[in-house]
Amino acid sequence: MGLHASPRVSRTGLFVLSGWGDGLFDSLTTRLGDVFDRLRKRGALSEADVTAALREVRVALLEADVALPVVKDFVNAVRDKAIGQDVVRSVSPGQMVIKIVHDHLIEVLGSEQVELSLASVPPVPILMVGLQGSGKTTTSAKIALRFKNRDKKKVLMASLDVHRPAAQEQLAILGRQTGVDTLPIVAGEKPLQIAERAMKVGRLEGYDVVMLDTAGRLHIDEALMMEVAAVRDLVKPHETLLVADAMTGQDAVTVGKAFNERIGLTGIVLTRIDGDARGGAALSMRAITGKPIKLLGVGEKLDAIETFHPDRIAGRILGMGDVVSLVEKAAETIDQEEAAKLAAKMEKGNFDLDDLAAQLRQLRKMGGMSGMLGMLPGIGKIKKQISEANIDDKVIKRQEAIISSMTKEERKNPKVLNGSRRRRIAQGSGTSVQDVNKLLKQHQDMATMMKKVQKLGKKGFMRQGLAGLMPGGGGNPFGR
Amino acid sequence: MSEGGGWLQRLKRGLGRSSAKLGEGITGIFNRRRLDDETLDELEELLIQADMGMAIADEVTGRLRKTRFGQEVSPEEVRGALAEVIVELIEPIAKPLKIDRALKPHVILVVGVNGSGKTTTIGKLAKQYRDAGLAVHLAAGDTFRAAAVEQLKIWADRTGCPITTRPTGADAAGLALDALSDAKATGADVLLIDTAGRLQNRTDLMAELQKVVRVLKKGDPKAPHSVLLVLDATVGQNAHAQAEIFRELVGVTGIVMTKLDGTARGGVLVSLAERYGIPVHAIGVGETAEDLRPFEATSFARSLVGLED
């Protein structure tokens, strides 16, 4: 970011600008790298580690223009998730925190894409609202063109902007450029009359969609907010979209909240995402309105509009385009390490109870089943099943205790475990014979699966990760 | 919003919205408390919420820590101290745009990102200069955006200023040069040149803007005499990138901040002042031409922290 390099002493010499200058647009990766450089030890993330890391996360989010109240909620949620999380081998604590932050960011931004809905009686009214200069008119034309080309819809556009000079002409010109019809301009008509006429023409002339572009207005301008509320009441829009500039600063929460409360939004369109702003407004508006970001304006051309991808925005807000690959790489390394270990056991051709105990210890060290599985790619599906199966660290601990109560010989060769040995082991580990039996059954299942894995081949196993180990999707080797 | 009142009232009304929230916040923090770490943290947060940026907010509160830590401080004292720090920072950059009537015309190029309010600002400036008795010429240099030319034409009609236009899609640099010779021919005092909005990271569009500047020099080696960057107060920390890149590439000589009549507080001006020292000429606090006001350090700072003048 050579463009942003600047002296650390302020221009007037009034301040020494610590954490300013070069650091202003530093990525979170770098920031956290610094925090954790001193931190050599591995193990669970302590509260102190997490707090230090989250201080940097907070700064990164604020520099990305995420609004303060949203930053606070976000940081608190991440803190709850992060404290006590075990740091897995091959991943630095910083990367671990980044992954947690990144995952949570995507969660808040909305992990699923929500398309514009046209599922209503035609003509489907769509109302565009927003501050002055946010890009409503251009966005209206872009959406209309998208409906026309992608969905083969017959679209009518109408400008209700009687305030800005030539605003209606602007939409008419864009209509000609996109080949989308626009409502003929009648001089002196009021916004409500224009809306009424647009819907009427829409009905009579068989349009599928009527796009209503409104004048830019301040959310605190009572008269203009009432005007647009009246339009809403008249046309009952199927979609009401807030068009907002991706460069918006702290005010994003105020604007988002006011428009949502006064007009009732169904979604947000962020414009000028092709600029170099970090786009914190996306998080602010999503969090404060609870409404999905549906589309992104990505350029000046009229087809430059895209579906919202939370992962891209997340990486951008955190100041690291490479975060996804970074996290994936970390997860892949873990995957491979584990796989290699298991593969080695398999090569011995003998998966005994010592191996099972080692696996259980490993599991616990990695933050339990769900903690470890959370790090692995492609595991989402079975993760849910596992959490439903209610495995927790207690179960794992108990199973470890059972194995510890066995003699060396018993561990190497479980076949010798007769009834009296099982009773002894149950007593020694403070469990019941049924628990011992269950563990032995699990070991049996796992050994069977190991054979399956062997057939699958080492490479195939690596590719599938732990998922390849799970029998039939539903069961799991550690279930009760 | 268009109810009457002198310009001072308008300014107060516009900025008042910005400052009210900050003011309330400060009162809330300090009513019953001494200046401790927690209080300073909350104060810093209020400044951050005004888009002031982490670094300046940190430094300002750091100053208060040095001088007032542990003391019982009234809300007024804190606001006063805060305003003083801010005034100190922005006083040097509060400079009105001076029109040099000897230039005939004084060429003002207006630049900025899309939607920042360039055309509207030109309309307002044209009105004010006309009212002050200057001969103003307009150039509809936004030949990209649909109906941008028409928009400025309407302002030309309203203010009675001659305007040089070319159809949408025409070369903006050529138009600027035409406008300069038109303005010279009619003996205009001021030539206001509109440009298409462009994001500062679009190198192709920035090169186009550099071309406008280059070509203008064929008509007058000293032109443009002023390059105004129009900044939207709603924009957050990206204002830094805008100021930096526009300044570097087209030599911005002054800033106009628009849309301060909303709830955005434009605190980024403080860190901009500290960082680049580009003069701030005017702020927009409403829709009418009179709502484009000179930027005054003290009233801006005091309004920002919620103090009455």
mmCIF file of C-alpha atoms in Angstrom, chain A residues 81-387:
data_model
loop_
_atom_site.group_PDB
_atom_site.id
_atom_site.type_symbol
_atom_site.label_atom_id
_atom_site.label_comp_id
_atom_site.label_asym_id
_atom_site.label_seq_id
_atom_site.Cartn_x
_atom_site.Cartn_y
_atom_site.Cartn_z
ATOM 1 C CA LYS A 81 -16.231 -18.253 20.490
ATOM 2 C CA ALA A 82 -12.478 -17.936 20.749
ATOM 3 C CA ILE A 83 -11.620 -18.268 24.415
ATOM 4 C CA GLY A 84 -10.654 -21.830 25.235
ATOM 5 C CA GLN A 85 -10.438 -22.851 21.604
ATOM 6 C CA ASP A 86 -7.464 -25.102 21.185
ATOM 7 C CA VAL A 87 -4.864 -23.990 18.738
ATOM 8 C CA VAL A 88 -4.258 -26.862 16.409
ATOM 9 C CA ARG A 89 -0.851 -27.902 15.204
ATOM 10 C CA SER A 90 0.376 -26.246 12.037
ATOM 11 C CA VAL A 91 -1.735 -23.168 12.638
ATOM 12 C CA SER A 92 -0.493 -20.149 14.501
ATOM 13 C CA PRO A 93 -2.690 -18.645 17.190
ATOM 14 C CA GLY A 94 -3.071 -15.641 14.906
ATOM 15 C CA GLN A 95 -4.386 -17.761 12.084
ATOM 16 C CA MET A 96 -6.676 -19.494 14.497
ATOM 17 C CA VAL A 97 -8.176 -16.169 15.586
ATOM 18 C CA ILE A 98 -8.399 -14.989 11.989
ATOM 19 C CA LYS A 99 -10.335 -18.083 11.102
ATOM 20 C CA ILE A 100 -12.751 -17.573 13.952
ATOM 21 C CA VAL A 101 -13.152 -13.875 13.053
ATOM 22 C CA HIS A 102 -13.571 -14.632 9.387
ATOM 23 C CA ASP A 103 -16.137 -17.361 9.977
ATOM 24 C CA HIS A 104 -18.141 -15.170 12.289
ATOM 25 C CA LEU A 105 -17.984 -12.276 9.854
ATOM 26 C CA ILE A 106 -19.441 -14.434 7.109
ATOM 27 C CA GLU A 107 -22.094 -15.639 9.499
ATOM 28 C CA VAL A 108 -23.133 -12.073 10.301
ATOM 29 C CA LEU A 109 -22.932 -10.917 6.680
ATOM 30 C CA GLY A 110 -25.302 -13.731 5.781
ATOM 31 C CA SER A 111 -23.835 -16.940 4.500
ATOM 32 C CA GLU A 112 -26.579 -17.631 2.006
ATOM 33 C CA GLN A 113 -27.242 -15.543 -1.072
ATOM 34 C CA VAL A 114 -30.644 -13.946 -1.247
ATOM 35 C CA GLU A 115 -31.792 -13.070 -4.744
ATOM 36 C CA LEU A 116 -34.301 -10.376 -5.585
ATOM 37 C CA SER A 117 -37.763 -11.845 -5.467
ATOM 38 C CA LEU A 118 -40.315 -11.434 -8.225
ATOM 39 C CA ALA A 119 -42.723 -13.942 -6.732
ATOM 40 C CA SER A 120 -45.793 -11.751 -6.720
ATOM 41 C CA VAL A 121 -48.661 -10.699 -8.945
ATOM 42 C CA PRO A 122 -47.314 -8.724 -11.903
ATOM 43 C CA PRO A 123 -46.574 -5.936 -12.263
ATOM 44 C CA VAL A 124 -44.224 -6.487 -9.298
ATOM 45 C CA PRO A 125 -43.378 -3.099 -7.785
ATOM 46 C CA ILE A 126 -39.792 -2.514 -6.666
ATOM 47 C CA LEU A 127 -39.000 0.629 -4.703
ATOM 48 C CA MET A 128 -35.499 2.106 -4.651
ATOM 49 C CA VAL A 129 -34.589 4.387 -1.739
ATOM 50 C CA GLY A 130 -31.455 5.973 -0.320
ATOM 51 C CA LEU A 131 -29.427 9.087 0.402
ATOM 52 C CA GLN A 132 -28.469 11.580 -2.281
ATOM 53 C CA GLY A 133 -25.676 10.372 -4.501
ATOM 54 C CA SER A 134 -25.792 6.750 -3.367
ATOM 55 C CA GLY A 135 -26.419 5.563 -6.909
ATOM 56 C CA LYS A 136 -30.155 4.827 -6.999
ATOM 57 C CA THR A 137 -30.830 5.800 -10.600
ATOM 58 C CA THR A 138 -27.893 3.904 -12.064
ATOM 59 C CA THR A 139 -28.701 0.908 -9.864
ATOM 60 C CA SER A 140 -32.351 0.987 -10.951
ATOM 61 C CA ALA A 141 -31.266 0.740 -14.573
ATOM 62 C CA LYS A 142 -28.784 -2.023 -13.760
ATOM 63 C CA ILE A 143 -31.408 -4.109 -11.978
ATOM 64 C CA ALA A 144 -33.935 -3.517 -14.753
ATOM 65 C CA LEU A 145 -31.398 -4.696 -17.322
ATOM 66 C CA ARG A 146 -30.666 -7.765 -15.200
ATOM 67 C CA PHE A 147 -34.362 -8.650 -15.025
ATOM 68 C CA LYS A 148 -34.709 -8.110 -18.741
ATOM 69 C CA ASN A 149 -31.711 -10.189 -19.790
ATOM 70 C CA ARG A 150 -31.485 -12.849 -17.114
ATOM 71 C CA ASP A 151 -35.105 -13.380 -16.234
ATOM 72 C CA LYS A 152 -36.642 -12.346 -19.565
ATOM 73 C CA LYS A 153 -38.989 -9.947 -17.814
ATOM 74 C CA LYS A 154 -40.779 -6.975 -19.273
ATOM 75 C CA VAL A 155 -39.702 -4.075 -17.101
ATOM 76 C CA LEU A 156 -40.984 -0.509 -16.738
ATOM 77 C CA MET A 157 -38.915 2.123 -14.960
ATOM 78 C CA ALA A 158 -40.245 5.344 -13.504
ATOM 79 C CA SER A 159 -38.373 8.178 -11.816
ATOM 80 C CA LEU A 160 -40.151 9.769 -8.871
ATOM 81 C CA ASP A 161 -37.308 12.239 -8.427
ATOM 82 C CA VAL A 162 -38.840 15.649 -8.979
ATOM 83 C CA HIS A 163 -36.188 17.345 -6.847
ATOM 84 C CA ARG A 164 -32.821 16.873 -8.523
ATOM 85 C CA PRO A 165 -32.612 18.690 -11.842
ATOM 86 C CA ALA A 166 -32.718 16.301 -14.826
ATOM 87 C CA ALA A 167 -33.052 13.198 -12.661
ATOM 88 C CA GLN A 168 -36.054 11.973 -14.650
ATOM 89 C CA GLU A 169 -34.198 12.611 -17.918
ATOM 90 C CA GLN A 170 -31.284 10.607 -16.532
ATOM 91 C CA LEU A 171 -33.474 7.543 -16.023
ATOM 92 C CA ALA A 172 -35.066 8.008 -19.445
ATOM 93 C CA ILE A 173 -31.627 8.048 -21.075
ATOM 94 C CA LEU A 174 -30.555 4.961 -19.135
ATOM 95 C CA GLY A 175 -33.777 3.314 -20.292
ATOM 96 C CA ARG A 176 -32.860 3.967 -23.911
ATOM 97 C CA GLN A 177 -29.332 2.665 -23.310
ATOM 98 C CA THR A 178 -30.573 -0.560 -21.744
ATOM 99 C CA GLY A 179 -33.617 -1.011 -23.949
ATOM 100 C CA VAL A 180 -35.884 -0.856 -20.912
ATOM 101 C CA ASP A 181 -39.085 1.153 -21.148
ATOM 102 C CA THR A 182 -39.494 4.221 -18.971
ATOM 103 C CA LEU A 183 -42.673 5.967 -17.975
ATOM 104 C CA PRO A 184 -43.148 9.099 -20.113
ATOM 105 C CA ILE A 185 -42.299 12.212 -18.124
ATOM 106 C CA VAL A 186 -45.206 14.498 -17.299
ATOM 107 C CA ALA A 187 -43.962 17.871 -16.100
ATOM 108 C CA GLY A 188 -45.252 19.041 -12.746
ATOM 109 C CA GLU A 189 -46.458 15.651 -11.552
ATOM 110 C CA LYS A 190 -45.914 14.767 -7.888
ATOM 111 C CA PRO A 191 -44.060 11.582 -6.859
ATOM 112 C CA LEU A 192 -47.227 9.893 -5.642
ATOM 113 C CA GLN A 193 -49.010 10.629 -8.918
ATOM 114 C CA ILE A 194 -46.075 9.313 -10.906
ATOM 115 C CA ALA A 195 -46.088 6.095 -8.867
ATOM 116 C CA GLU A 196 -49.805 5.660 -9.383
ATOM 117 C CA ARG A 197 -49.499 6.219 -13.114
ATOM 118 C CA ALA A 198 -46.531 3.833 -13.314
ATOM 119 C CA MET A 199 -48.499 1.028 -11.680
ATOM 120 C CA LYS A 200 -51.471 1.703 -13.894
ATOM 121 C CA VAL A 201 -49.380 1.600 -17.057
ATOM 122 C CA GLY A 202 -47.662 -1.492 -15.667
ATOM 123 C CA ARG A 203 -51.015 -3.249 -15.289
ATOM 124 C CA LEU A 204 -52.562 -2.103 -18.569
ATOM 125 C CA GLU A 205 -49.533 -2.779 -20.711
ATOM 126 C CA GLY A 206 -48.631 -6.122 -19.186
ATOM 127 C CA TYR A 207 -45.329 -5.355 -17.508
ATOM 128 C CA ASP A 208 -43.815 -7.973 -15.197
ATOM 129 C CA VAL A 209 -41.882 -5.505 -13.074
ATOM 130 C CA VAL A 210 -42.215 -1.790 -12.272
ATOM 131 C CA MET A 211 -39.056 -0.187 -10.893
ATOM 132 C CA LEU A 212 -39.679 3.011 -8.943
ATOM 133 C CA ASP A 213 -36.596 5.192 -8.571
ATOM 134 C CA THR A 214 -37.033 7.840 -5.881
ATOM 135 C CA ALA A 215 -35.269 11.084 -5.060
ATOM 136 C CA GLY A 216 -32.298 10.926 -2.766
ATOM 137 C CA ARG A 217 -33.296 12.013 0.697
ATOM 138 C CA LEU A 218 -31.859 12.424 4.129
ATOM 139 C CA HIS A 219 -33.238 9.918 6.589
ATOM 140 C CA ILE A 220 -33.968 12.806 8.960
ATOM 141 C CA ASP A 221 -35.876 14.835 6.402
ATOM 142 C CA GLU A 222 -39.347 14.310 7.787
ATOM 143 C CA ALA A 223 -41.257 15.673 4.783
ATOM 144 C CA LEU A 224 -39.388 13.583 2.229
ATOM 145 C CA MET A 225 -39.537 10.448 4.373
ATOM 146 C CA MET A 226 -43.308 10.871 4.625
ATOM 147 C CA GLU A 227 -43.458 11.294 0.873
ATOM 148 C CA VAL A 228 -41.717 7.999 0.210
ATOM 149 C CA ALA A 229 -43.776 6.272 2.919
ATOM 150 C CA ALA A 230 -46.897 7.405 1.068
ATOM 151 C CA VAL A 231 -45.543 5.904 -2.143
ATOM 152 C CA ARG A 232 -44.877 2.670 -0.285
ATOM 153 C CA ASP A 233 -48.422 2.598 1.079
ATOM 154 C CA LEU A 234 -49.814 3.179 -2.393
ATOM 155 C CA VAL A 235 -47.833 0.650 -4.415
ATOM 156 C CA LYS A 236 -47.060 -1.889 -1.667
ATOM 157 C CA PRO A 237 -43.641 -2.745 -3.089
ATOM 158 C CA HIS A 238 -42.613 -6.384 -3.242
ATOM 159 C CA GLU A 239 -39.009 -5.331 -2.765
ATOM 160 C CA THR A 240 -37.846 -2.127 -1.087
ATOM 161 C CA LEU A 241 -34.137 -1.750 -1.628
ATOM 162 C CA LEU A 242 -31.857 0.635 0.208
ATOM 163 C CA VAL A 243 -29.121 1.751 -2.154
ATOM 164 C CA ALA A 244 -26.046 2.624 -0.127
ATOM 165 C CA ASP A 245 -22.510 3.633 -0.960
ATOM 166 C CA ALA A 246 -19.921 1.022 0.041
ATOM 167 C CA MET A 247 -17.711 3.900 1.178
ATOM 168 C CA THR A 248 -20.179 4.977 3.879
ATOM 169 C CA GLY A 249 -18.618 5.550 7.275
ATOM 170 C CA GLN A 250 -19.974 5.363 10.806
ATOM 171 C CA ASP A 251 -23.257 6.930 9.686
ATOM 172 C CA ALA A 252 -24.213 3.643 7.994
ATOM 173 C CA VAL A 253 -26.002 2.425 11.125
ATOM 174 C CA THR A 254 -28.048 5.595 11.468
ATOM 175 C CA VAL A 255 -29.026 5.597 7.813
ATOM 176 C CA GLY A 256 -29.784 1.876 7.672
ATOM 177 C CA LYS A 257 -31.806 1.955 10.856
ATOM 178 C CA ALA A 258 -33.826 5.028 9.869
ATOM 179 C CA PHE A 259 -34.750 3.766 6.411
ATOM 180 C CA ASN A 260 -35.598 0.338 7.734
ATOM 181 C CA GLU A 261 -37.779 1.692 10.498
ATOM 182 C CA ARG A 262 -39.515 4.328 8.426
ATOM 183 C CA ILE A 263 -39.919 2.586 5.098
ATOM 184 C CA GLY A 264 -39.334 -1.089 5.840
ATOM 185 C CA LEU A 265 -36.603 -2.595 3.715
ATOM 186 C CA THR A 266 -36.410 -6.015 2.087
ATOM 187 C CA GLY A 267 -32.773 -5.737 1.113
ATOM 188 C CA ILE A 268 -29.689 -3.632 0.547
ATOM 189 C CA VAL A 269 -27.727 -2.850 -2.597
ATOM 190 C CA LEU A 270 -24.169 -1.689 -2.014
ATOM 191 C CA THR A 271 -22.742 0.494 -4.745
ATOM 192 C CA ARG A 272 -19.180 1.424 -5.735
ATOM 193 C CA ILE A 273 -17.783 -1.797 -4.418
ATOM 194 C CA ASP A 274 -15.265 -1.391 -7.237
ATOM 195 C CA GLY A 275 -13.671 1.423 -5.266
ATOM 196 C CA ASP A 276 -10.946 0.793 -2.733
ATOM 197 C CA ALA A 277 -13.020 1.364 0.391
ATOM 198 C CA ARG A 278 -12.873 -1.491 2.851
ATOM 199 C CA GLY A 279 -16.645 -1.741 2.855
ATOM 200 C CA GLY A 280 -17.385 -1.899 6.552
ATOM 201 C CA ALA A 281 -20.772 -0.377 5.742
ATOM 202 C CA ALA A 282 -21.815 -3.817 4.513
ATOM 203 C CA LEU A 283 -21.423 -5.272 7.976
ATOM 204 C CA SER A 284 -22.934 -2.226 9.692
ATOM 205 C CA MET A 285 -26.045 -2.190 7.548
ATOM 206 C CA ARG A 286 -26.539 -5.925 7.562
ATOM 207 C CA ALA A 287 -26.191 -6.075 11.332
ATOM 208 C CA ILE A 288 -28.359 -3.070 12.095
ATOM 209 C CA THR A 289 -31.221 -3.788 9.689
ATOM 210 C CA GLY A 290 -31.065 -7.565 9.703
ATOM 211 C CA LYS A 291 -31.857 -7.307 6.007
ATOM 212 C CA PRO A 292 -29.782 -9.179 3.436
ATOM 213 C CA ILE A 293 -27.377 -7.471 1.084
ATOM 214 C CA LYS A 294 -28.767 -8.622 -2.218
ATOM 215 C CA LEU A 295 -26.639 -7.015 -4.888
ATOM 216 C CA LEU A 296 -23.364 -5.196 -5.374
ATOM 217 C CA GLY A 297 -22.675 -2.418 -7.861
ATOM 218 C CA VAL A 298 -19.256 -3.195 -9.281
ATOM 219 C CA GLY A 299 -18.643 -0.622 -11.997
ATOM 220 C CA GLU A 300 -19.971 2.167 -14.153
ATOM 221 C CA LYS A 301 -21.203 -0.041 -16.964
ATOM 222 C CA LEU A 302 -24.875 -0.930 -16.829
ATOM 223 C CA ASP A 303 -24.235 -4.649 -16.541
ATOM 224 C CA ALA A 304 -21.838 -4.116 -13.632
ATOM 225 C CA ILE A 305 -24.021 -5.551 -10.918
ATOM 226 C CA GLU A 306 -23.386 -8.787 -9.063
ATOM 227 C CA THR A 307 -24.869 -11.103 -6.533
ATOM 228 C CA PHE A 308 -23.497 -10.580 -3.045
ATOM 229 C CA HIS A 309 -20.670 -12.880 -1.966
ATOM 230 C CA PRO A 310 -20.118 -12.651 1.785
ATOM 231 C CA ASP A 311 -16.695 -14.278 1.670
ATOM 232 C CA ARG A 312 -15.286 -11.648 -0.652
ATOM 233 C CA ILE A 313 -16.614 -8.786 1.442
ATOM 234 C CA ALA A 314 -15.403 -10.459 4.623
ATOM 235 C CA GLY A 315 -11.858 -10.728 3.313
ATOM 236 C CA ARG A 316 -12.014 -7.140 2.212
ATOM 237 C CA ILE A 317 -13.265 -5.796 5.520
ATOM 238 C CA LEU A 318 -10.509 -7.638 7.332
ATOM 239 C CA GLY A 319 -8.045 -6.281 4.798
ATOM 240 C CA MET A 320 -6.919 -9.564 3.423
ATOM 241 C CA GLY A 321 -7.957 -10.872 0.092
ATOM 242 C CA ASP A 322 -6.054 -14.032 0.755
ATOM 243 C CA VAL A 323 -7.729 -15.001 3.983
ATOM 244 C CA VAL A 324 -9.813 -17.710 2.471
ATOM 245 C CA SER A 325 -6.876 -19.465 0.897
ATOM 246 C CA LEU A 326 -4.910 -18.959 4.086
ATOM 247 C CA VAL A 327 -7.552 -20.608 6.172
ATOM 248 C CA GLU A 328 -8.041 -23.354 3.659
ATOM 249 C CA LYS A 329 -4.346 -24.033 3.634
ATOM 250 C CA ALA A 330 -4.227 -24.242 7.394
ATOM 251 C CA ALA A 331 -7.148 -26.619 7.430
ATOM 252 C CA GLU A 332 -5.575 -28.680 4.695
ATOM 253 C CA THR A 333 -2.345 -29.030 6.637
ATOM 254 C CA ILE A 334 -4.191 -30.245 9.672
ATOM 255 C CA ASP A 335 -6.127 -32.610 7.533
ATOM 256 C CA GLN A 336 -2.989 -34.049 6.027
ATOM 257 C CA GLU A 337 -1.153 -34.386 9.320
ATOM 258 C CA GLU A 338 -3.994 -36.316 10.818
ATOM 259 C CA ALA A 339 -4.389 -38.380 7.727
ATOM 260 C CA ALA A 340 -0.700 -39.204 7.614
ATOM 261 C CA LYS A 341 -0.791 -40.380 11.220
ATOM 262 C CA LEU A 342 -3.776 -42.567 10.627
ATOM 263 C CA ALA A 343 -2.224 -43.877 7.477
ATOM 264 C CA ALA A 344 0.866 -44.869 9.421
ATOM 265 C CA LYS A 345 -1.287 -46.830 11.849
ATOM 266 C CA MET A 346 -2.975 -48.534 9.011
ATOM 267 C CA GLU A 347 0.292 -49.509 7.460
ATOM 268 C CA LYS A 348 1.135 -51.306 10.672
ATOM 269 C CA GLY A 349 -1.990 -53.249 9.857
ATOM 270 C CA ASN A 350 -3.014 -53.110 13.479
ATOM 271 C CA PHE A 351 -5.193 -50.437 14.989
ATOM 272 C CA ASP A 352 -5.092 -51.323 18.674
ATOM 273 C CA LEU A 353 -6.533 -49.699 21.741
ATOM 274 C CA ASP A 354 -3.344 -47.691 22.337
ATOM 275 C CA ASP A 355 -3.914 -46.121 18.967
ATOM 276 C CA LEU A 356 -7.487 -45.402 19.871
ATOM 277 C CA ALA A 357 -6.350 -43.768 23.108
ATOM 278 C CA ALA A 358 -3.860 -41.654 21.177
ATOM 279 C CA GLN A 359 -6.599 -40.611 18.814
ATOM 280 C CA LEU A 360 -8.840 -39.666 21.706
ATOM 281 C CA ARG A 361 -6.090 -37.604 23.333
ATOM 282 C CA GLN A 362 -5.451 -35.863 20.053
ATOM 283 C CA LEU A 363 -9.100 -35.132 19.718
ATOM 284 C CA ARG A 364 -9.337 -33.587 23.136
ATOM 285 C CA LYS A 365 -6.242 -31.492 22.539
ATOM 286 C CA MET A 366 -7.783 -30.115 19.402
ATOM 287 C CA GLY A 367 -10.798 -28.773 21.206
ATOM 288 C CA GLY A 368 -13.000 -31.816 21.103
ATOM 289 C CA MET A 369 -14.792 -33.274 18.176
ATOM 290 C CA SER A 370 -16.603 -30.181 17.094
ATOM 291 C CA GLY A 371 -13.532 -28.006 17.523
ATOM 292 C CA MET A 372 -11.457 -30.220 15.307
ATOM 293 C CA LEU A 373 -14.143 -30.868 12.787
ATOM 294 C CA GLY A 374 -14.731 -27.172 12.505
ATOM 295 C CA MET A 375 -11.246 -26.836 11.100
ATOM 296 C CA LEU A 376 -11.674 -29.452 8.458
ATOM 297 C CA PRO A 377 -12.979 -28.732 5.007
ATOM 298 C CA GLY A 378 -16.068 -30.433 3.706
ATOM 299 C CA ILE A 379 -17.125 -31.476 7.128
ATOM 300 C CA GLY A 380 -20.099 -29.223 7.650
ATOM 301 C CA LYS A 381 -22.661 -31.920 6.962
ATOM 302 C CA ILE A 382 -21.401 -34.521 9.375
ATOM 303 C CA LYS A 383 -20.512 -31.879 11.916
ATOM 304 C CA LYS A 384 -24.161 -31.312 12.556
ATOM 305 C CA GLN A 385 -24.859 -35.006 12.901
ATOM 306 C CA ILE A 386 -22.015 -35.357 15.333
ATOM 307 C CA SER A 387 -23.218 -32.537 17.481
#
